[in-house]
CSV table of C-alpha atoms in Angstrom, one decimal:
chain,number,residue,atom,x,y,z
A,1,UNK,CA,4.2,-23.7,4.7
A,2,UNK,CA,3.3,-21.4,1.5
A,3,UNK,CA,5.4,-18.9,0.9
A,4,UNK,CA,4.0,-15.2,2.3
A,5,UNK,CA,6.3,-12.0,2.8
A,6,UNK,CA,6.1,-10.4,5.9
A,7,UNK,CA,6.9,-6.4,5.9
A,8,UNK,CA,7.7,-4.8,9.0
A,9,UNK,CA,6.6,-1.2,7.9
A,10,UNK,CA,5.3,2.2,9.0
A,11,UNK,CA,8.7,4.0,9.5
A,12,UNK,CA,7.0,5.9,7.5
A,13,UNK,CA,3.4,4.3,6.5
A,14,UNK,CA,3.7,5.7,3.3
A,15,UNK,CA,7.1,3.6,2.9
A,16,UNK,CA,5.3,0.5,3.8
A,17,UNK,CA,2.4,1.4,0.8
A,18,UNK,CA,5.2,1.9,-1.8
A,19,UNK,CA,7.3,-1.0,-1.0
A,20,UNK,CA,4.0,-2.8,-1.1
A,21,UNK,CA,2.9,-1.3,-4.6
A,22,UNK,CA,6.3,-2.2,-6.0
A,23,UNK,CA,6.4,-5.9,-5.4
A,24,UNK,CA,2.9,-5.8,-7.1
A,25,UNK,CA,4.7,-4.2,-10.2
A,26,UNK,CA,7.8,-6.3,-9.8
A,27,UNK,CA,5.9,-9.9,-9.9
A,28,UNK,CA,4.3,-10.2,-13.3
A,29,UNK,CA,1.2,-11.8,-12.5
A,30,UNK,CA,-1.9,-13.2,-14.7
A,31,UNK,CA,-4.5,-13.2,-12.1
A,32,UNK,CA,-4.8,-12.2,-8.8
A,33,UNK,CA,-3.9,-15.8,-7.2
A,34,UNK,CA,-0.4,-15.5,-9.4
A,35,UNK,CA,0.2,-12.4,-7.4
A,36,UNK,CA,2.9,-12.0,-4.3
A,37,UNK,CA,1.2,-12.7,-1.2
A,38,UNK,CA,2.2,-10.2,1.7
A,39,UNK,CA,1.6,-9.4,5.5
A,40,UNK,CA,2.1,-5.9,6.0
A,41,UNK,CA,2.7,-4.8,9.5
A,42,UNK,CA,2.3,-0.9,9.4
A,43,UNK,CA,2.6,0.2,12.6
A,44,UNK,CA,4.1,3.5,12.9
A,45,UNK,CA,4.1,3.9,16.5
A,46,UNK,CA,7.3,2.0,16.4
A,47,UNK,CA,9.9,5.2,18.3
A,48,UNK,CA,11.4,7.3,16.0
A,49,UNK,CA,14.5,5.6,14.5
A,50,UNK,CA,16.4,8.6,13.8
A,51,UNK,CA,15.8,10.2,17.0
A,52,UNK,CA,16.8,7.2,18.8
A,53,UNK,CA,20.1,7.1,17.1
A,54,UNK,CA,20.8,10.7,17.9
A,55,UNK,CA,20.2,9.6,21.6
A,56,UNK,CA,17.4,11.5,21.8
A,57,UNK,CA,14.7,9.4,22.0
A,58,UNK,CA,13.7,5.3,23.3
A,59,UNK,CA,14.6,2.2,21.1
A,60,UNK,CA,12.4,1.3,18.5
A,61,UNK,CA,13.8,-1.9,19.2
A,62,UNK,CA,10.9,-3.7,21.2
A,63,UNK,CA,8.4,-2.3,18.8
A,64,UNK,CA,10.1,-3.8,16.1
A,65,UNK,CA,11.0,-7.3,18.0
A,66,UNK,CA,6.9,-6.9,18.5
A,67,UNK,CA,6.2,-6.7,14.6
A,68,UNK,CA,8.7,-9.3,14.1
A,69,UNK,CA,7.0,-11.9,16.0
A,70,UNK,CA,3.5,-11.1,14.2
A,71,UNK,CA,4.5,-11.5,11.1
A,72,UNK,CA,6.2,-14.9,12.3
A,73,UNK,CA,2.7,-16.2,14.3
A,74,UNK,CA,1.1,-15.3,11.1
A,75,UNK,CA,3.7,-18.0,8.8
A,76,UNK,CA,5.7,-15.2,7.4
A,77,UNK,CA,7.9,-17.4,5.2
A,78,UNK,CA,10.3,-14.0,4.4
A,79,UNK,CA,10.9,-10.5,6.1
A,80,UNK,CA,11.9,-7.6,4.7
A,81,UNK,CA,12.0,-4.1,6.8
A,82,UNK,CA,10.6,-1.2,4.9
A,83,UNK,CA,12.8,1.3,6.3
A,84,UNK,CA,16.7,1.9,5.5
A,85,UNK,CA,17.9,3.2,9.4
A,86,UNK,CA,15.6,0.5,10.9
A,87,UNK,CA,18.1,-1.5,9.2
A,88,UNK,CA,20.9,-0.5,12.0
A,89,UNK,CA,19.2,-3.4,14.3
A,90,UNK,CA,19.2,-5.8,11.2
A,91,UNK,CA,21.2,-8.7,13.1
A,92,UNK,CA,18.7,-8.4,16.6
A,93,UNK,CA,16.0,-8.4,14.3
A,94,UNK,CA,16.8,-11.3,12.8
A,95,UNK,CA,17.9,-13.5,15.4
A,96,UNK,CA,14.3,-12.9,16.9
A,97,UNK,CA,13.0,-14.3,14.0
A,98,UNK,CA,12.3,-17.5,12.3
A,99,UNK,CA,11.8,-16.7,9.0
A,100,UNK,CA,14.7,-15.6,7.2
A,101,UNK,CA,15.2,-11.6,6.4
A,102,UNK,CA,16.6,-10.1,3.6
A,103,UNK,CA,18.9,-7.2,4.0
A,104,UNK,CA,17.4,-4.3,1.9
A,105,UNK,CA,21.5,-3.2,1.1
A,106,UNK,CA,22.3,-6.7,-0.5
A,107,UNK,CA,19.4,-6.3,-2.4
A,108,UNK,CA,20.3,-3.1,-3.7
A,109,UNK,CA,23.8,-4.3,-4.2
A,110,UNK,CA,22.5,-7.5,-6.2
A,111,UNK,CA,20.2,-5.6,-8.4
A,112,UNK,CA,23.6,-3.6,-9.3
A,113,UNK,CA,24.3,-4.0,-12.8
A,114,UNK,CA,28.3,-5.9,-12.5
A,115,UNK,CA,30.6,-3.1,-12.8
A,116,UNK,CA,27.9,-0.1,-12.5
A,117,UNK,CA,29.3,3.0,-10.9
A,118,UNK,CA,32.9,2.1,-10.9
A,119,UNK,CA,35.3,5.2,-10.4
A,120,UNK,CA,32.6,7.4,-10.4
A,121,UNK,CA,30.8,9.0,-7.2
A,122,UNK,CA,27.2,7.6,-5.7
A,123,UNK,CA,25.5,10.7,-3.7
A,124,UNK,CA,23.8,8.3,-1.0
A,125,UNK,CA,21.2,9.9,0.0
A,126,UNK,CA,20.3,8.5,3.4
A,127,UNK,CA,19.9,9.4,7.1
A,128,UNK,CA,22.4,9.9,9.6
A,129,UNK,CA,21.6,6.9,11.1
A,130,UNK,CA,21.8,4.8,8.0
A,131,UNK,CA,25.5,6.4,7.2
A,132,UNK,CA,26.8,5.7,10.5
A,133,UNK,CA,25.9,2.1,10.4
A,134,UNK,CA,27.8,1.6,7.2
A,135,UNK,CA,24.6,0.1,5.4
A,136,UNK,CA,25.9,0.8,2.0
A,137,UNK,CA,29.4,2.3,1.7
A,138,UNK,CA,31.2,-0.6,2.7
A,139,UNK,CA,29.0,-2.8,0.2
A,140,UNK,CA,29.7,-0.4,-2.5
A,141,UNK,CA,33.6,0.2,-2.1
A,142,UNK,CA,33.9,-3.7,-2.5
A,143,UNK,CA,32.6,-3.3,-5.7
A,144,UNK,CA,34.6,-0.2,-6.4
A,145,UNK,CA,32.1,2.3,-5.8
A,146,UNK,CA,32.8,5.1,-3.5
A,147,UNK,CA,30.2,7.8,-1.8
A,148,UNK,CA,29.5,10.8,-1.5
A,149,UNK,CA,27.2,12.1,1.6
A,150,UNK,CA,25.5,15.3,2.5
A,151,UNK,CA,27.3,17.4,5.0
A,152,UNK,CA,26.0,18.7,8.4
A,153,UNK,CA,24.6,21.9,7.0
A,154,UNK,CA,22.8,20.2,4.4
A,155,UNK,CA,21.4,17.3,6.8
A,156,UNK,CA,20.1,20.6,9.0
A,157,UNK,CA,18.5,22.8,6.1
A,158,UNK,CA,17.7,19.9,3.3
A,159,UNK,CA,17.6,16.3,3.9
A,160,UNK,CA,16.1,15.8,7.5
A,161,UNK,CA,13.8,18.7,7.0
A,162,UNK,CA,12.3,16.8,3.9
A,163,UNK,CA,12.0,13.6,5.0
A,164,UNK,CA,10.0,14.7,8.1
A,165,UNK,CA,7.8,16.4,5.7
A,166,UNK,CA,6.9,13.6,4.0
A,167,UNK,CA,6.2,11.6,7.5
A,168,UNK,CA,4.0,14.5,7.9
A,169,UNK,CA,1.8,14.5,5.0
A,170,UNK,CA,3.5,17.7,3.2
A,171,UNK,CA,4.7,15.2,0.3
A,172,UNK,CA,5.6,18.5,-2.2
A,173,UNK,CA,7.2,20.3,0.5
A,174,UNK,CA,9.4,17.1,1.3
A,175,UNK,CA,10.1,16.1,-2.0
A,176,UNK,CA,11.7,19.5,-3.1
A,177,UNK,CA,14.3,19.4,0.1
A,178,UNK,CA,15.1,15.8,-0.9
A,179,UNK,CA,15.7,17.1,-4.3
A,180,UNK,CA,18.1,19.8,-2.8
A,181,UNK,CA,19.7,17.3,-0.7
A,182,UNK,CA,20.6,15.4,-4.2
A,183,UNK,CA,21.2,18.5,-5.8
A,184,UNK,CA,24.5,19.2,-3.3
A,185,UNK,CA,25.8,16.0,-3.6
A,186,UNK,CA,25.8,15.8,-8.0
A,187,UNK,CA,27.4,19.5,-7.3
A,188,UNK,CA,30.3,17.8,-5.1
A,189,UNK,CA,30.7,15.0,-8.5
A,190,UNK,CA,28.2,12.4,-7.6
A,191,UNK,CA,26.8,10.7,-11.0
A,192,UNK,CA,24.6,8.7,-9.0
A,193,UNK,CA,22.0,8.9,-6.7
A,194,UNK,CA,21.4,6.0,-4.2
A,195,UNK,CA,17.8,6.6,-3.1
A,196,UNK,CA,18.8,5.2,0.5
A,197,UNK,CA,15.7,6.5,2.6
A,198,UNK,CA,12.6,4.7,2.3
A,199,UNK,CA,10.7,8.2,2.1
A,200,UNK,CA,12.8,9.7,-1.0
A,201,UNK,CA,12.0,7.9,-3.8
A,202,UNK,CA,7.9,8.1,-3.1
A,203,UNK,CA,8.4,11.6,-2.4
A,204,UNK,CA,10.8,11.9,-6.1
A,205,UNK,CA,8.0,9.9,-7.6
A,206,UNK,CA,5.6,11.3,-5.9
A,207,UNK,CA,6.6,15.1,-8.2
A,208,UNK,CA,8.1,13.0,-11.0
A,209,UNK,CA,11.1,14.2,-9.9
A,210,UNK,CA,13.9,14.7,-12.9
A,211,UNK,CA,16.3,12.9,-10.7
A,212,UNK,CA,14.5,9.6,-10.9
A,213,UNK,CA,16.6,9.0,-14.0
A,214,UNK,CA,19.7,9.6,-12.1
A,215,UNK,CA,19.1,7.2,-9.2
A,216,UNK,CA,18.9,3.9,-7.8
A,217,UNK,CA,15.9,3.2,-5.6
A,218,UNK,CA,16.9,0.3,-3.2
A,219,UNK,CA,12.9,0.1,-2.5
A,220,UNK,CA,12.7,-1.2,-6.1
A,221,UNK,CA,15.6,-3.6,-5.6
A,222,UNK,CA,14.1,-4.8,-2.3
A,223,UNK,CA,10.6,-5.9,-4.4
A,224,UNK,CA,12.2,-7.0,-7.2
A,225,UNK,CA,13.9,-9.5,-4.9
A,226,UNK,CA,10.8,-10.6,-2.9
A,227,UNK,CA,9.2,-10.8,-6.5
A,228,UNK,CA,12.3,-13.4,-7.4
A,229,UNK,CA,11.5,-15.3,-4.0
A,230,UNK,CA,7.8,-15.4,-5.0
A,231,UNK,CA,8.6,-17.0,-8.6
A,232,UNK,CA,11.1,-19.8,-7.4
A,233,UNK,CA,8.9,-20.8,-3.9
A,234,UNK,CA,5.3,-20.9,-5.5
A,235,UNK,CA,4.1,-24.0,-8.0
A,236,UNK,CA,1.4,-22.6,-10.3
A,237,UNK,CA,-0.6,-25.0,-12.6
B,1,UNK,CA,-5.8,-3.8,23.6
B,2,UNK,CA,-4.6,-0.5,21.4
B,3,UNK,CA,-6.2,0.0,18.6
B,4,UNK,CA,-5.3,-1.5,15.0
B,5,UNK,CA,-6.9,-1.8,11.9
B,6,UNK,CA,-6.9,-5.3,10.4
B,7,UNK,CA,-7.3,-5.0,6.5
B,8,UNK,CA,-8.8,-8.0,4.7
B,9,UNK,CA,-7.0,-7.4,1.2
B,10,UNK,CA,-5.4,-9.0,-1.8
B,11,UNK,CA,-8.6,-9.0,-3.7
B,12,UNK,CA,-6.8,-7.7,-5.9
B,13,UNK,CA,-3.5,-6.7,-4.3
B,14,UNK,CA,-4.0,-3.2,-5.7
B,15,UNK,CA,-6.9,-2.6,-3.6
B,16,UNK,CA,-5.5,-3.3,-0.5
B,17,UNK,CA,-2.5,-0.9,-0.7
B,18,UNK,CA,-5.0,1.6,-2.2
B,19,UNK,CA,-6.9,1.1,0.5
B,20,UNK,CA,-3.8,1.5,3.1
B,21,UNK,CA,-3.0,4.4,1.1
B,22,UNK,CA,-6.4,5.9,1.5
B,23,UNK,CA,-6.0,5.8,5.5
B,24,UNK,CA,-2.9,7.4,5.2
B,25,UNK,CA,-4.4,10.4,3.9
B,26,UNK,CA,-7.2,10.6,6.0
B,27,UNK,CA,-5.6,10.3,8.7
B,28,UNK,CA,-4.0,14.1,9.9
B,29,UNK,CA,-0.9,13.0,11.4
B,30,UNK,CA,1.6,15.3,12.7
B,31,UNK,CA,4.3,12.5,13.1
B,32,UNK,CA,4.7,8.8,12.2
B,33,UNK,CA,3.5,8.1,15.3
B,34,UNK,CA,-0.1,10.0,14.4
B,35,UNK,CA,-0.5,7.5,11.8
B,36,UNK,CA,-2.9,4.7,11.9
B,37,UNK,CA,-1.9,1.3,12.6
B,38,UNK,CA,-2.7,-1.3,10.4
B,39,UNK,CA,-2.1,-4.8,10.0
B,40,UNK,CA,-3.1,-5.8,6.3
B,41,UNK,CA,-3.3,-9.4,4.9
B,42,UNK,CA,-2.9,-8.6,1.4
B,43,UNK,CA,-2.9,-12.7,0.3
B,44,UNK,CA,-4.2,-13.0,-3.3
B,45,UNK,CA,-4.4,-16.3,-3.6
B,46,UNK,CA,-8.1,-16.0,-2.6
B,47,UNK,CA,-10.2,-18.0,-4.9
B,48,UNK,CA,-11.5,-15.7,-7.3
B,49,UNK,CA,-15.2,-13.9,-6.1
B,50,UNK,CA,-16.8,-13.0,-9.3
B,51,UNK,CA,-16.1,-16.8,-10.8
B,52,UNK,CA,-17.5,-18.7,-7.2
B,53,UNK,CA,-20.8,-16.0,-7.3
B,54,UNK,CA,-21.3,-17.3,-10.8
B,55,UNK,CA,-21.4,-20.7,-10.0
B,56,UNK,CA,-17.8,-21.3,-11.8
B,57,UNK,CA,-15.0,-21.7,-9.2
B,58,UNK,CA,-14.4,-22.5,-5.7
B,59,UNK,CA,-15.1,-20.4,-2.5
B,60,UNK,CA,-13.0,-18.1,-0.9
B,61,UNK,CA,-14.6,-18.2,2.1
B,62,UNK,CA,-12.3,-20.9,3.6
B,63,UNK,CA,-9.2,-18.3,2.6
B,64,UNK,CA,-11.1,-15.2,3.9
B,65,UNK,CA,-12.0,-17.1,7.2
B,66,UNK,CA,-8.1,-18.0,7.6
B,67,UNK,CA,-7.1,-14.3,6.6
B,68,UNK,CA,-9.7,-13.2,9.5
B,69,UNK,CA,-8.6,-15.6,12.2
B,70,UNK,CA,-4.6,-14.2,11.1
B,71,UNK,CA,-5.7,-10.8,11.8
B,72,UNK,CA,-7.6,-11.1,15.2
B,73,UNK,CA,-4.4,-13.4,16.2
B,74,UNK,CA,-2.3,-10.7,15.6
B,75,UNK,CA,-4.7,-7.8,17.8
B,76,UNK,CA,-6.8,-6.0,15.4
B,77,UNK,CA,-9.7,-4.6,17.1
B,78,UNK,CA,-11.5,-3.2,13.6
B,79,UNK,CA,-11.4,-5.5,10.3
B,80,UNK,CA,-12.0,-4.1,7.1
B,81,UNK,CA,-12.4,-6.1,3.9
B,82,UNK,CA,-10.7,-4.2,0.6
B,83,UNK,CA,-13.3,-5.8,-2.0
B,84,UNK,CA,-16.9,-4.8,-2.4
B,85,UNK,CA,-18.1,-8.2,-3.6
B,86,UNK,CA,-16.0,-10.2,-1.0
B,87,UNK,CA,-19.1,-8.4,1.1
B,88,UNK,CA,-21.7,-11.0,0.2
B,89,UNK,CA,-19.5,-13.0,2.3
B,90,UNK,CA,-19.9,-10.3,5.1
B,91,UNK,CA,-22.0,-12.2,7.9
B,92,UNK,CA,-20.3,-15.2,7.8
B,93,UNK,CA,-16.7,-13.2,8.1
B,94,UNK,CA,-18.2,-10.9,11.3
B,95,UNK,CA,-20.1,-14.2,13.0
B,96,UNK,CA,-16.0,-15.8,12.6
B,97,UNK,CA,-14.5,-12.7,14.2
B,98,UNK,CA,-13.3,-11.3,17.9
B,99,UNK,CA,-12.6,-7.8,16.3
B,100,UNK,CA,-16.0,-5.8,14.8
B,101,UNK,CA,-15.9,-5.5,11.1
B,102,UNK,CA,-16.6,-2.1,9.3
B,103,UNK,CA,-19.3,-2.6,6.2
B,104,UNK,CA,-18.1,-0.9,3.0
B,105,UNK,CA,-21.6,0.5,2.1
B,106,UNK,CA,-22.3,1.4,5.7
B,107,UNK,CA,-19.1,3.6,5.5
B,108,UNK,CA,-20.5,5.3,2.4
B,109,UNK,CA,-23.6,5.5,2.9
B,110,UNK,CA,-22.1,7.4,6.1
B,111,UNK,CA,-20.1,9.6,3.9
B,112,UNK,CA,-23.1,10.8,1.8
B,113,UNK,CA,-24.3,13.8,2.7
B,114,UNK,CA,-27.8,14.1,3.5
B,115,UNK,CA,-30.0,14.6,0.8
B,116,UNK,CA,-27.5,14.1,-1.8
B,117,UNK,CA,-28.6,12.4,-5.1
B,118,UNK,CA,-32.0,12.3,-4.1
B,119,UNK,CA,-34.2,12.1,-7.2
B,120,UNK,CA,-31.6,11.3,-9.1
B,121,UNK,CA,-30.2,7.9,-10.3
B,122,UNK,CA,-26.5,6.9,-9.2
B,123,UNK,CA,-24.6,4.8,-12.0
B,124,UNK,CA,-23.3,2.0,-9.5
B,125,UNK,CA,-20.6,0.3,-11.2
B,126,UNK,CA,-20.2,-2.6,-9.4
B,127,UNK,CA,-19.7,-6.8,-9.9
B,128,UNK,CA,-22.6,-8.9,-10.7
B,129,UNK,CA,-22.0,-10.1,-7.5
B,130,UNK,CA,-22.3,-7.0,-5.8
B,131,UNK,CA,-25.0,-6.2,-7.3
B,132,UNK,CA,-26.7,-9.3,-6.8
B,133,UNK,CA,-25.9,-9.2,-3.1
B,134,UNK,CA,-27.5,-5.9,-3.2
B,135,UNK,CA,-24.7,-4.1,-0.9
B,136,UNK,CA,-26.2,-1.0,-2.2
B,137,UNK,CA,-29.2,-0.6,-4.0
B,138,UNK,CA,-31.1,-1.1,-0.5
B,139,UNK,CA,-29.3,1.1,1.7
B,140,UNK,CA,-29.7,3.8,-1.3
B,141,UNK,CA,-33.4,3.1,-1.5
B,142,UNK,CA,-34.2,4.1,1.8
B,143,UNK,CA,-31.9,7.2,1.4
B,144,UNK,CA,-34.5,8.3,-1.8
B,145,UNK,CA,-31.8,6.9,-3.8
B,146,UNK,CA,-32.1,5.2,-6.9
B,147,UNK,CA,-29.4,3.1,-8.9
B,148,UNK,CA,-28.7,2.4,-12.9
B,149,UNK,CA,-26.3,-0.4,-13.6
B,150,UNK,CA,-24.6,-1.5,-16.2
B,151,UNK,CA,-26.9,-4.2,-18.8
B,152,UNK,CA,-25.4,-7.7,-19.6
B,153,UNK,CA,-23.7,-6.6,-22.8
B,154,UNK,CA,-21.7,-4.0,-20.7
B,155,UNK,CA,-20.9,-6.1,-18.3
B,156,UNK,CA,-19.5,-9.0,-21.1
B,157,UNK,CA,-17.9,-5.7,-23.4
B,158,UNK,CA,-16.8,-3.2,-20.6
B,159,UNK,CA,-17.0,-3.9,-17.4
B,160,UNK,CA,-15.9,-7.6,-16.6
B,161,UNK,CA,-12.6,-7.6,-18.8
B,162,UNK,CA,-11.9,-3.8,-17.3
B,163,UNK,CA,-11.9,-5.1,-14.5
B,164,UNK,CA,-9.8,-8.2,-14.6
B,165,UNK,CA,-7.1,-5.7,-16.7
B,166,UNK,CA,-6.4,-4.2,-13.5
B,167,UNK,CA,-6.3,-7.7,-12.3
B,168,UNK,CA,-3.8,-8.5,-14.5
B,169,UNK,CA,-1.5,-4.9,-14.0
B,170,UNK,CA,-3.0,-3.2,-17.5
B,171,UNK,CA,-4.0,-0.6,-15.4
B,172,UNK,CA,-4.5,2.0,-18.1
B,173,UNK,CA,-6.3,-0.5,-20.6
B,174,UNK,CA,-8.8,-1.8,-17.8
B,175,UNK,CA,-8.9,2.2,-16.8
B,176,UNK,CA,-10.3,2.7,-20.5
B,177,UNK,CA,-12.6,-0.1,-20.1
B,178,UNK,CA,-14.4,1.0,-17.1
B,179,UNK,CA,-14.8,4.7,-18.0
B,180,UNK,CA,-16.5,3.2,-21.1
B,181,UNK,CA,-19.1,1.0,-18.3
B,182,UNK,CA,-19.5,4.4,-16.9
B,183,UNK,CA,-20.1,6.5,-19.5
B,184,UNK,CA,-22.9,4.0,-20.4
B,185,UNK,CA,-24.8,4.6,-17.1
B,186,UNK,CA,-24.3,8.4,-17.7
B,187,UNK,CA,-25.8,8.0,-21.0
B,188,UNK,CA,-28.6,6.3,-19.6
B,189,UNK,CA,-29.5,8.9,-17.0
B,190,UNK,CA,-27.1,8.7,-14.1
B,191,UNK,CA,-26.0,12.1,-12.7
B,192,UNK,CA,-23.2,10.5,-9.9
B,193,UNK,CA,-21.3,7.2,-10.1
B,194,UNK,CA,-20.6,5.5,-6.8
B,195,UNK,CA,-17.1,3.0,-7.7
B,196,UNK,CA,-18.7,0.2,-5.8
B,197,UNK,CA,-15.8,-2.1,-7.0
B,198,UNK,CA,-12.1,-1.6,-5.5
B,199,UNK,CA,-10.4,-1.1,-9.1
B,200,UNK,CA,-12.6,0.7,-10.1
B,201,UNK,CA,-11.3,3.9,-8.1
B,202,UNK,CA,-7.6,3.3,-8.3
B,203,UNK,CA,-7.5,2.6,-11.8
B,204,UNK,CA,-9.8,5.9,-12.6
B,205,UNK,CA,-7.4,7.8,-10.2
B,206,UNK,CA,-4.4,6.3,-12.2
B,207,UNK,CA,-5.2,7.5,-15.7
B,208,UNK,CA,-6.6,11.0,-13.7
B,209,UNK,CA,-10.3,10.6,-15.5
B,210,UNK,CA,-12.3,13.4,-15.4
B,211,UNK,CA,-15.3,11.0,-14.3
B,212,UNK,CA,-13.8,11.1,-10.5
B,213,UNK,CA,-15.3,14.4,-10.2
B,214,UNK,CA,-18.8,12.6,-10.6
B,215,UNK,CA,-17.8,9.8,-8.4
B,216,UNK,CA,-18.1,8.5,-4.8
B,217,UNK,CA,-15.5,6.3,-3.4
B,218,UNK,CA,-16.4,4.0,-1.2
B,219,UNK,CA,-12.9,3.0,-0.9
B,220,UNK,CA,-12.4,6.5,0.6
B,221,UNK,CA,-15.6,6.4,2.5
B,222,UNK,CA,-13.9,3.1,4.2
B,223,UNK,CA,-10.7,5.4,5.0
B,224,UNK,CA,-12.1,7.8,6.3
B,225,UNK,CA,-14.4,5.6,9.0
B,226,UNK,CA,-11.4,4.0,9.8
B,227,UNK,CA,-9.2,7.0,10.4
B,228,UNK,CA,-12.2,8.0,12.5
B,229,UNK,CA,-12.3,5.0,14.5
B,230,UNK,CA,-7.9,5.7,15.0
B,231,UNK,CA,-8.9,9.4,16.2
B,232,UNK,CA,-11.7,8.5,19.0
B,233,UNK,CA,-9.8,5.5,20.2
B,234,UNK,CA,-6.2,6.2,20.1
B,235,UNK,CA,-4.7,8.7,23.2
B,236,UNK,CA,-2.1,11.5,21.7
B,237,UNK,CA,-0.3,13.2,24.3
């Protein structure tokens, strides 16, 4: 079977489009046929993930299990999810699937420069949803690398505001509560900003956003990864 | 069946996720959930369209057909094909297919308001192949329409090599290029430019060029009918 990347996106769409945009950056490519092939499944009807974990809402579960078996029907020869809290039903995900997923926190932690970050602070800037589930902190104190995360107040009046701004089309709006989200947690002694929410770093980006230069964007790490895949499965002339 | 919008892309990559992105914003969404849905084979390894119209290379209709047969698998019930000259191939692709197809030049053509250009010439920038298909020139005709394009030494100096830059991720250098095919059909007489090829647009938009304030998209034009079709056929509560 040729090698193709599935993407289970649209929590949000927009996080779909950049994920998509950076593998094209991350695979250097002569032509067009040396370029990473991809199935994009942006569906954002999929129930609101955050929601859902609050207990407020249904599973986005059987959306997801839906998008999942496109991408497999289609040949999908990898998955990756373009969304950080969808990542709390990793495992169920990929048991339902036959092609292989990669986990969007070991990519970030591969891409991690050996000994980056030790005995300083990260400000992971991530939902609710994603810090419960451990995605990162456990990953990170392994290496050495502790966290730092907003608190309640600034989840209420910063973070969660900003991110359903960008879901909403009100990308400026957004991206300067993000940036007041990360502006708290380099005040409490981050050094570091782990960009752990699909929607931040496009919204940073999407105002060129100081910060950029402070963070690591696991969106990044995830193409540069599906690039890798790309370089070691194809055979061009 | 709900609705979802199949996306026929990859040709380049850059044109499909400009494409996706272009739905996005067309789309007024309150919520994720608001969005459109799209499914989007964005599979470069198409055989290259401009080489195959010249008589150099093989088809990509066998890879198109396979891309179309992925998406109506997988539910779409619209397809839309990110890559003007990938049109002469338009029949064929709709007789092959469950789900209706959207023409890129009807969708512009759509978007033009009536009367506009009339009496004036529109610099189409455009492939030899789309040109020679005449996707446009017709459709413009009987609008009172007429076309300038870009002569053979253009095409060899400016416009073929701008466009395989973007091709080849020198998006600012091909972005250079192209505004120098453009200017030459402004010099020549043409009052509007209509971006009948699907770099030409994003690679404009990335180095901001002040020639997109003379310019039609049909990209856009294509986001737009499609974020139409999501409105009249999806049911918000």
């Amino acid at each position: 079977m040729p090698p193709l990347i599935g993407v289970l996106g649209g929590m949000g769409p927009l996080a779909g489009v950049d994920l998509m945009q950076k593998m094209i950056r991350a695979t250097a490519a002569r032509s067009d046929q040396e370029q990473i092939p991809v199935l994009c499944w942006n569906v954002p009807q999929v129930p609101d993930r955050q929601r859902a974990l609050a207990g407020a809402g249904t599973s986005p579960l059987p959306a997801m299990l839906a998008g999942i078996a496109v991408l497999n029907a289609a040949g999908a020869t990898r998955i990756v999810i373009a969304c950080n809290t969808a990542h709390y039903w990793f495992e169920q995900l990929a048991a339902a699937s036959a092609a292989p997923l990669i986990h969007i926190a070991d990519a970030t932690l591969a891409a991690l420069p050996p000994g980056a970050c030790v005995d300083t602070a990260v400000g992971l800037l991530a939902t609710r949803g994603t810090i419960d589930a451990d995605l990162y902190q456990s990953r990170l104190a392994a290496r050495g690398v502790s966290c730092i995360v907003n608190t309640e107040e600034e989840f209420e009046r910063y973070f969660t505001p900003g991110c359903y701004a960008v879901k909403q089309g009100h990308i400026d709006a957004g991206a300067a509560l993000l940036q007041q989200a990360a502006q708290a947690l380099l005040t409490r002694g981050a050094r570091q900003l782990l960009l752990a929410c699909t929607e931040v770093p496009l919204a940073l980006a999407h105002i060129a956003s100081p910060l950029l230069a402070l963070s690591i964007d696991p969106t990044w790490a995830l193409a540069q990864e599906c690039a890798r895949y790309w370089h070691s499965a194809a055979q061009f002339e």
